mmCIF file of C-alpha atoms in Angstrom:
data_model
loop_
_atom_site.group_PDB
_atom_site.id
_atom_site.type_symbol
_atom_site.label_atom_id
_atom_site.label_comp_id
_atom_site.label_asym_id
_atom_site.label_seq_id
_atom_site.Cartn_x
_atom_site.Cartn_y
_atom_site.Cartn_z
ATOM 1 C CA UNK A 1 -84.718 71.095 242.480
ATOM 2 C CA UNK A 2 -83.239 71.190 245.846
ATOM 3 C CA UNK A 3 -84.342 72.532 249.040
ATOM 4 C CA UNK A 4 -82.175 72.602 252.707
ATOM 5 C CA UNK A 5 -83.532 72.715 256.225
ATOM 6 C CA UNK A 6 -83.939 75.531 258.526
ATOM 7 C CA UNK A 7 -84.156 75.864 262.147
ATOM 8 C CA UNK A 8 -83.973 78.589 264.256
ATOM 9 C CA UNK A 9 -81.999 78.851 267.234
ATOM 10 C CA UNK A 10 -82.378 81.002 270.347
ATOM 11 C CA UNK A 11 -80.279 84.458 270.973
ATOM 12 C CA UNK A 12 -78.691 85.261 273.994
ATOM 13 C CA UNK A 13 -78.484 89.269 275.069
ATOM 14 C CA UNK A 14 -74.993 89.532 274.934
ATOM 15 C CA UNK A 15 -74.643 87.567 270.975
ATOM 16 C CA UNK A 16 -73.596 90.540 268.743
ATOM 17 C CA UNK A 17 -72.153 89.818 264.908
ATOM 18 C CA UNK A 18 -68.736 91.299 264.468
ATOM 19 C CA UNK A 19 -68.760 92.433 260.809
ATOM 20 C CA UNK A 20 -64.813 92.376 259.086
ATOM 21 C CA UNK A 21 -64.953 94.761 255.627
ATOM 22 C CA UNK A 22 -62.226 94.502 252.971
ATOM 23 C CA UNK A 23 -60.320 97.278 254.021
ATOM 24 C CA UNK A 24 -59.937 95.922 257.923
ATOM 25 C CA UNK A 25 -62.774 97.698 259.439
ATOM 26 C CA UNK A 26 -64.314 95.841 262.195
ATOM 27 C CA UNK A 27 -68.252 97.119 263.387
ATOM 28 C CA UNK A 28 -70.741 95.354 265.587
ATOM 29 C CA UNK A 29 -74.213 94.811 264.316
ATOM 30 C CA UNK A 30 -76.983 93.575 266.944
ATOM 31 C CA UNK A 31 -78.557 90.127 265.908
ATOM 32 C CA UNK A 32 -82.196 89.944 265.954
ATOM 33 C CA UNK A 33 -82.783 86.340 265.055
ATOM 34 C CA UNK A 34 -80.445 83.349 263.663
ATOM 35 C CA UNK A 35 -81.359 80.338 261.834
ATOM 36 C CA UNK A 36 -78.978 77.402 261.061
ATOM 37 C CA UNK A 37 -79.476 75.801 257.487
ATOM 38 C CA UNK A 38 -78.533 72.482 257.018
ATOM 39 C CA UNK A 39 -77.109 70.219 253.676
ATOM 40 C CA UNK A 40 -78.886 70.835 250.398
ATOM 41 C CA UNK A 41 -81.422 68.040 249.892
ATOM 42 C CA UNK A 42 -82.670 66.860 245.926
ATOM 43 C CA UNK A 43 -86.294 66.962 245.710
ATOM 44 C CA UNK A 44 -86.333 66.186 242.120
ATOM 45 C CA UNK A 45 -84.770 62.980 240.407
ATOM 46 C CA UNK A 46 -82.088 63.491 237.875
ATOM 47 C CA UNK A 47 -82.946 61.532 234.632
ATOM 48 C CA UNK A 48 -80.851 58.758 233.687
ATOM 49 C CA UNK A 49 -78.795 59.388 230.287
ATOM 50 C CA UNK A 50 -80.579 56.224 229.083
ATOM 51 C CA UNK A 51 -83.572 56.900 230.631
ATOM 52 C CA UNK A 52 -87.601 57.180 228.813
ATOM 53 C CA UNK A 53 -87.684 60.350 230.398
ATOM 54 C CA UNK A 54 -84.733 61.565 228.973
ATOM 55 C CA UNK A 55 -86.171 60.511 225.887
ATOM 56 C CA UNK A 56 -89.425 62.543 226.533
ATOM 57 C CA UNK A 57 -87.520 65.774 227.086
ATOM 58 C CA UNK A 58 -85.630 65.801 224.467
ATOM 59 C CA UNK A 59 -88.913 64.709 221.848
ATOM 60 C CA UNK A 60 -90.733 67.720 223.718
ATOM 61 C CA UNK A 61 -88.003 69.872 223.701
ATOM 62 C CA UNK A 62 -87.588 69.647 219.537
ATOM 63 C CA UNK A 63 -91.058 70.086 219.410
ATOM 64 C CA UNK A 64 -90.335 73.559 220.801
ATOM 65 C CA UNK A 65 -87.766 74.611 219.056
ATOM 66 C CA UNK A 66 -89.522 73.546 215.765
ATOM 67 C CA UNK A 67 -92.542 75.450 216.653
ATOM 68 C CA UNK A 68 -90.049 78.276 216.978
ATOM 69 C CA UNK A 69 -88.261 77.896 214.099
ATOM 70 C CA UNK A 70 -91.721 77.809 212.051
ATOM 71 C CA UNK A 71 -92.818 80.781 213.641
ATOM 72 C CA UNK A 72 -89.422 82.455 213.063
ATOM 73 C CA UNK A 73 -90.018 82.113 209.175
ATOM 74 C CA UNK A 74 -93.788 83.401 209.296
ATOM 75 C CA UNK A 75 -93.217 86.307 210.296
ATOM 76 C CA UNK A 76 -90.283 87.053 207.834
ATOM 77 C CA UNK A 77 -92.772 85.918 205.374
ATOM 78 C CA UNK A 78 -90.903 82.677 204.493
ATOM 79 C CA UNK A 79 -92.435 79.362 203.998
ATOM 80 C CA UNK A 80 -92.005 77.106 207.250
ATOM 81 C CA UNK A 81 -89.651 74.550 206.227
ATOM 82 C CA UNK A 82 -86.642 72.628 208.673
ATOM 83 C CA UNK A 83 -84.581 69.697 206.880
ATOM 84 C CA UNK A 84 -83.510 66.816 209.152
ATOM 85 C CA UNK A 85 -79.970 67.745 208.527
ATOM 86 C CA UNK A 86 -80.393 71.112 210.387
ATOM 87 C CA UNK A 87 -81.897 68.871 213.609
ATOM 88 C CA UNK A 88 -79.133 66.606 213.314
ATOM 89 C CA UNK A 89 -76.742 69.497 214.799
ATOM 90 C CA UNK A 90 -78.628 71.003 217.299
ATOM 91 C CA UNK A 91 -79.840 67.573 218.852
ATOM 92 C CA UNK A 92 -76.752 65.667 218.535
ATOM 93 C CA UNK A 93 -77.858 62.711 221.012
ATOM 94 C CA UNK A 94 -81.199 62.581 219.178
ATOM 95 C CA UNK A 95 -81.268 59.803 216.996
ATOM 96 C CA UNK A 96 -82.085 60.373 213.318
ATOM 97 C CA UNK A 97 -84.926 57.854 213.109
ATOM 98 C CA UNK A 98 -86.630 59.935 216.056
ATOM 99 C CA UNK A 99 -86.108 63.105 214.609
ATOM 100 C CA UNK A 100 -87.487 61.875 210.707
ATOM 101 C CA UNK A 101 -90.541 60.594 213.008
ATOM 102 C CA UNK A 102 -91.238 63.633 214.520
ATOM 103 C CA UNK A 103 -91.301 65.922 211.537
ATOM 104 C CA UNK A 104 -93.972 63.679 210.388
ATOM 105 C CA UNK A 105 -95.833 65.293 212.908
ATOM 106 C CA UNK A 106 -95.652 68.644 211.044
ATOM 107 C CA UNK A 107 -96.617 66.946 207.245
ATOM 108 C CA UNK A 108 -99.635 68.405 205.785
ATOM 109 C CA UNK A 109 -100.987 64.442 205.630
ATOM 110 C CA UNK A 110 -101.725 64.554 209.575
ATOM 111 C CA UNK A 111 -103.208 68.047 209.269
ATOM 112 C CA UNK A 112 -106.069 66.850 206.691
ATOM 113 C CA UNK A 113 -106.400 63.555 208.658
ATOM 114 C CA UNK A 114 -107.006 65.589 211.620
ATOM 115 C CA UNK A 115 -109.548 67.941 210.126
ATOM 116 C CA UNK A 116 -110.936 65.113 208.145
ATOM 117 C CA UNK A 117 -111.930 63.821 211.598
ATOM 118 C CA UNK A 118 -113.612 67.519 212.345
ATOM 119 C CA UNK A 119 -115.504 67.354 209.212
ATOM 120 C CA UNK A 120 -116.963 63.922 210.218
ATOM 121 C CA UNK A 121 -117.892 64.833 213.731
ATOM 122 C CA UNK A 122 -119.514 67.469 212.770
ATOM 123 C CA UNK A 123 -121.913 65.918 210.420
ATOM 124 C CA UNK A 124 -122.595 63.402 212.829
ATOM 125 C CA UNK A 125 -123.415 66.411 215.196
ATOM 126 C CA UNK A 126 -125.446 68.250 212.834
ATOM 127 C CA UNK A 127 -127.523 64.643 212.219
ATOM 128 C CA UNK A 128 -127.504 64.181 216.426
ATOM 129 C CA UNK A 129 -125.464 61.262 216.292
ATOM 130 C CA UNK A 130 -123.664 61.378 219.322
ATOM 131 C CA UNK A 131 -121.888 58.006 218.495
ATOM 132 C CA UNK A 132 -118.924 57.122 216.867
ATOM 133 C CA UNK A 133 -118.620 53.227 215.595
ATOM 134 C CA UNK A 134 -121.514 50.996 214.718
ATOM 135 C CA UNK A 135 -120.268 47.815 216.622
ATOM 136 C CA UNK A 136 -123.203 46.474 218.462
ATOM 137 C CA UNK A 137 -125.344 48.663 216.791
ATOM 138 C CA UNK A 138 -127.066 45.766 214.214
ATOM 139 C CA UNK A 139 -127.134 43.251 216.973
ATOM 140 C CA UNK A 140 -129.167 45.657 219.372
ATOM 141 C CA UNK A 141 -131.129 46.661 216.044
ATOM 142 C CA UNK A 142 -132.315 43.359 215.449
ATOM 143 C CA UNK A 143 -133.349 42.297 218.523
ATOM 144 C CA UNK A 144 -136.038 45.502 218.945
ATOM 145 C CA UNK A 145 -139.389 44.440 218.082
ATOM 146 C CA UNK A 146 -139.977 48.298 216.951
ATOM 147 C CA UNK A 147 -139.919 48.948 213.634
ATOM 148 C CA UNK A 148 -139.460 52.210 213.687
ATOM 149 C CA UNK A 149 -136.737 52.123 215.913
ATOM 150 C CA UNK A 150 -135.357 49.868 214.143
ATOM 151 C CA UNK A 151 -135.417 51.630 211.639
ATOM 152 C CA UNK A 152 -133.929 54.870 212.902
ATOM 153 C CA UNK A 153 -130.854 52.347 214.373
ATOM 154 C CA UNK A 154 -130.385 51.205 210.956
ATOM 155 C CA UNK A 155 -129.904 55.187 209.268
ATOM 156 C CA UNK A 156 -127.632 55.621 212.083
ATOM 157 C CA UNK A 157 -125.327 52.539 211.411
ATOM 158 C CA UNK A 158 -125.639 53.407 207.609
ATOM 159 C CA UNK A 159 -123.941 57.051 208.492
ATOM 160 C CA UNK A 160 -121.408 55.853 210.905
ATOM 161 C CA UNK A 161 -120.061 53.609 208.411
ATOM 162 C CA UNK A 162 -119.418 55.928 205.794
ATOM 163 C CA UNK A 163 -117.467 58.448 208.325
ATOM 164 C CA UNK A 164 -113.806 59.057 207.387
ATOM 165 C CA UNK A 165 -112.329 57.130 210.364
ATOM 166 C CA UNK A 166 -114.314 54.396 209.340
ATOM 167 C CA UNK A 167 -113.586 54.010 205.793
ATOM 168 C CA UNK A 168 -110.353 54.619 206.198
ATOM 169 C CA UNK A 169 -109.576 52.304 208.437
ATOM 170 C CA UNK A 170 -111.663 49.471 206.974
ATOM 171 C CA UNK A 171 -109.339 49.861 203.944
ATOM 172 C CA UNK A 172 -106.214 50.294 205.682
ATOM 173 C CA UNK A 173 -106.833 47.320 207.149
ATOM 174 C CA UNK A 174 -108.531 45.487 204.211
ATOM 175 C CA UNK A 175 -105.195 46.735 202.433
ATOM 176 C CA UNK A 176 -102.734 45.045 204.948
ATOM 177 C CA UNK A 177 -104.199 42.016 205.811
ATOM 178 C CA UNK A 178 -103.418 38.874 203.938
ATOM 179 C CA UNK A 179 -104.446 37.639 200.950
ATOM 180 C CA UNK A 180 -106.344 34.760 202.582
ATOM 181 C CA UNK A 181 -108.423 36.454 205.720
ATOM 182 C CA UNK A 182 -108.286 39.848 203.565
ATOM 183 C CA UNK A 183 -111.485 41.344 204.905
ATOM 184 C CA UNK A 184 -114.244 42.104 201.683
ATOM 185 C CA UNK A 185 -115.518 45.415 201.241
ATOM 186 C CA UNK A 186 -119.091 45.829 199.795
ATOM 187 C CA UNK A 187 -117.225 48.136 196.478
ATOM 188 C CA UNK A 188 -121.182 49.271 195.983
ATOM 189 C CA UNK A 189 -123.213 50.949 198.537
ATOM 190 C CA UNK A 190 -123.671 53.579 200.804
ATOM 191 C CA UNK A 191 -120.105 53.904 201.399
ATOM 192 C CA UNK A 192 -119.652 55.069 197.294
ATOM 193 C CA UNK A 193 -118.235 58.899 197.193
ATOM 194 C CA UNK A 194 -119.500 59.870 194.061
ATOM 195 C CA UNK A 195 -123.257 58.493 195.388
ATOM 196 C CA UNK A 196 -124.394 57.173 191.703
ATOM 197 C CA UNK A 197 -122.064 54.323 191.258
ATOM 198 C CA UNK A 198 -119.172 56.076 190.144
ATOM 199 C CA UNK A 199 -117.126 55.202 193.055
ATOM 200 C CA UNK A 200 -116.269 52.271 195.645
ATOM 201 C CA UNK A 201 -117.948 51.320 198.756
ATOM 202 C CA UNK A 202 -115.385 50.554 201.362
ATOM 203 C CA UNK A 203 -118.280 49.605 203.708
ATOM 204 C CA UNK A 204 -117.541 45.978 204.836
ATOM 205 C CA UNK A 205 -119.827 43.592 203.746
ATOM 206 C CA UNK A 206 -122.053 41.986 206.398
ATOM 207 C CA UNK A 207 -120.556 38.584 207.663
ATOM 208 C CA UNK A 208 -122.590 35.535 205.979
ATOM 209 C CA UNK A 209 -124.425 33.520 208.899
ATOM 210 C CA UNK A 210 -123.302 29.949 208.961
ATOM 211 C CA UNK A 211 -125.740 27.345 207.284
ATOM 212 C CA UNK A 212 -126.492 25.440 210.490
ATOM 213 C CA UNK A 213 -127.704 29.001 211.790
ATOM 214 C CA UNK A 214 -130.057 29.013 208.418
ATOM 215 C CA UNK A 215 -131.258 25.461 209.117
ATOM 216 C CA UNK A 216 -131.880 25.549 212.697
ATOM 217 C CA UNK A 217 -134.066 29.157 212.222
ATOM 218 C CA UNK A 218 -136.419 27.210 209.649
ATOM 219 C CA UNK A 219 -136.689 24.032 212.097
ATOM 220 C CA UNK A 220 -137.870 26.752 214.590
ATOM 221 C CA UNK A 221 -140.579 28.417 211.960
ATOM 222 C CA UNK A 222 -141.695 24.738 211.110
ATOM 223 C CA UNK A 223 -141.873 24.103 214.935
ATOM 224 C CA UNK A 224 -144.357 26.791 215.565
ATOM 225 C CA UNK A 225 -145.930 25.624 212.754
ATOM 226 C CA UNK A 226 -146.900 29.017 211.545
ATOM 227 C CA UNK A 227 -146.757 30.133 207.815
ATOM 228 C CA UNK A 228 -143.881 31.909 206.679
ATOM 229 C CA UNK A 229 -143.492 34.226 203.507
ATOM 230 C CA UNK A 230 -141.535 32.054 200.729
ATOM 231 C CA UNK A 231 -138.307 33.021 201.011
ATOM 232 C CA UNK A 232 -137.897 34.790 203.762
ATOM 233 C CA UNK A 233 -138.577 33.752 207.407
ATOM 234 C CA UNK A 234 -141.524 36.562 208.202
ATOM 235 C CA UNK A 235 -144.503 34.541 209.823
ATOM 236 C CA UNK A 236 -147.656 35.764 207.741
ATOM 237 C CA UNK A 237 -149.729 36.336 210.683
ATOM 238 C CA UNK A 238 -147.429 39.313 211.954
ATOM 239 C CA UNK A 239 -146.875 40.895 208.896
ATOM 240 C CA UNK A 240 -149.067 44.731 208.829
ATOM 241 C CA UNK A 241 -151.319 45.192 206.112
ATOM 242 C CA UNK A 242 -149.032 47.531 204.469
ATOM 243 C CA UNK A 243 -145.888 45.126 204.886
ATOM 244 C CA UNK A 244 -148.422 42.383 203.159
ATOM 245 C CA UNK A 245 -149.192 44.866 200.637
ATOM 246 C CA UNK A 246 -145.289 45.200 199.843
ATOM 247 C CA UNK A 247 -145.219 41.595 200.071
ATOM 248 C CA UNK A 248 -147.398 40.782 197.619
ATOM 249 C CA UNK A 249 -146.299 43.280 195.191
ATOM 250 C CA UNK A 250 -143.318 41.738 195.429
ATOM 251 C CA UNK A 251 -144.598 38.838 193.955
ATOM 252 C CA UNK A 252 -146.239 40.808 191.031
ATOM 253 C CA UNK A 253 -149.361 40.831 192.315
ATOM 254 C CA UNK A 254 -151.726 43.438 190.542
ATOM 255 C CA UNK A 255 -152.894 46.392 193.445
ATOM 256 C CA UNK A 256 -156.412 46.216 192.193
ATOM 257 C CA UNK A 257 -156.215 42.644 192.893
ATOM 258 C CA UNK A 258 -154.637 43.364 196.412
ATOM 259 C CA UNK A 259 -157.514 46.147 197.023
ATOM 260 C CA UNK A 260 -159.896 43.343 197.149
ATOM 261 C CA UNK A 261 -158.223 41.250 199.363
ATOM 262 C CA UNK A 262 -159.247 41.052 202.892
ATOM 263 C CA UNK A 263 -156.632 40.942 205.725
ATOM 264 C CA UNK A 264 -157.095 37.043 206.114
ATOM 265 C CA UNK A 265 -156.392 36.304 202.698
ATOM 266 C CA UNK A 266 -153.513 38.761 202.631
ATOM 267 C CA UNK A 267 -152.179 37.000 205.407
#
């Protein structure tokens, strides 16, 4: 914390320290080199009693003495336990609120939340999903003219929305918001536990585009002045034979009848 300066000084021949004991005895010593040292100087800044750092020691420093506490009852083969009481009179000028807050840190509930976070990451790792969220994901999805990539986007946007950070926090915050803007969660789909209905999806459902965004992408189709499969917005002419196949089954068309079809009249 503090440190002084030191300079040393030049000895003349004839400089010798005369030594005084206790008991009156003087003695000469020869002095090989001297050094003056000046005032003590702080190096380190004293925290404030009101200070955030003195707020920060004293968080860390109960953090310590927990951790030794717990580890205290281990190994006598007692359960790790601490009431707020016993804090109270070993941290005096720690306020209660702080201390209730930071035993919190040691509740089981953070524990599984933290190794409910493991468990997720390593699924995704296992899968070689290196991501975390899906924001962005459907937008970039959509916009990729291949299908199969596509498609491969779209498995990894289903499993990132049904990882425990995720679903959690979609109804955390589904739970807390109001009534009016509360955010609607799909209750069926991918994001159902149980996997055969038995459970609820806390996926959030996928935002409903706005009806002049529906009008204006048919005044485009009718602008190009292609044909378009009824009720969707596919133009026939780009649809695969195997997509018009699907199509067209759709529709309850027979597959013998389909067999016979040429591409053209698929299309």
């Amino acid at each position: 914390m503090y440190r002084a300066p030191i300079h040393p000084h030049k000895l003349s021949s004839t400089n010798y320290l005369l030594i005084r004991s206790s008991k009156g005895k003087l003695s000469l010593r020869r002095i090989d080199r001297i050094y003056v040292v000046g005032q003590q100087e702080p190096h380190m800044e004293v925290m404030s009693p009101v200070s955030k750092g003195v707020q920060m020691y004293n968080m860390n420093r109960l953090m310590v003495f927990m951790y030794h506490e717990f580890r205290a009852l281990q190994k006598r083969g007692l359960t790790p336990a601490i009431h707020a009481n016993e804090l109270s009179t070993q941290f005096a000028n720690v306020a209660e609120v702080s201390l209730r807050k930071r035993l919190k840190l040691f509740c089981d509930f953070q524990v599984c939340a933290f190794e409910s976070m493991l468990a997720g990451m390593y699924r995704l790792k296992r899968l070689g999903i290196s991501m975390t969220h899906p924001s962005g994901l459907s937008s970039a999805m959509n916009q990729h003219p291949d299908e199969a990539i596509a498609l491969a986007a779209s498995h990894i946007e289903r499993e990132l929305q049904i990882t425990p950070w995720n679903l959690s926090s979609n109804f955390v915050a589904c739970t807390n918001q109001d009534r009016g803007n509360i955010e609607r969660l799909e209750i069926t789909g991918v994001g159902d536990p149980s996997g055969r209905g038995l459970g609820f999806s806390y996926v959030p459902t996928a935002p409903k585009a706005p009806v002049s965004n529906v009008i204006a992408k048919k005044k485009v189709a009718i602008n190009r002045g292609g044909s378009t499969v009824t009720r969707t917005d596919a133009d026939l002419h780009r649809l695969s034979l195997d997509v018009a196949r699907e199509v067209l089954i759709k529709f309850n068309v027979p597959e013998e009848q389909i067999a016979k079809l040429t591409r053209w009249v698929k299309g």
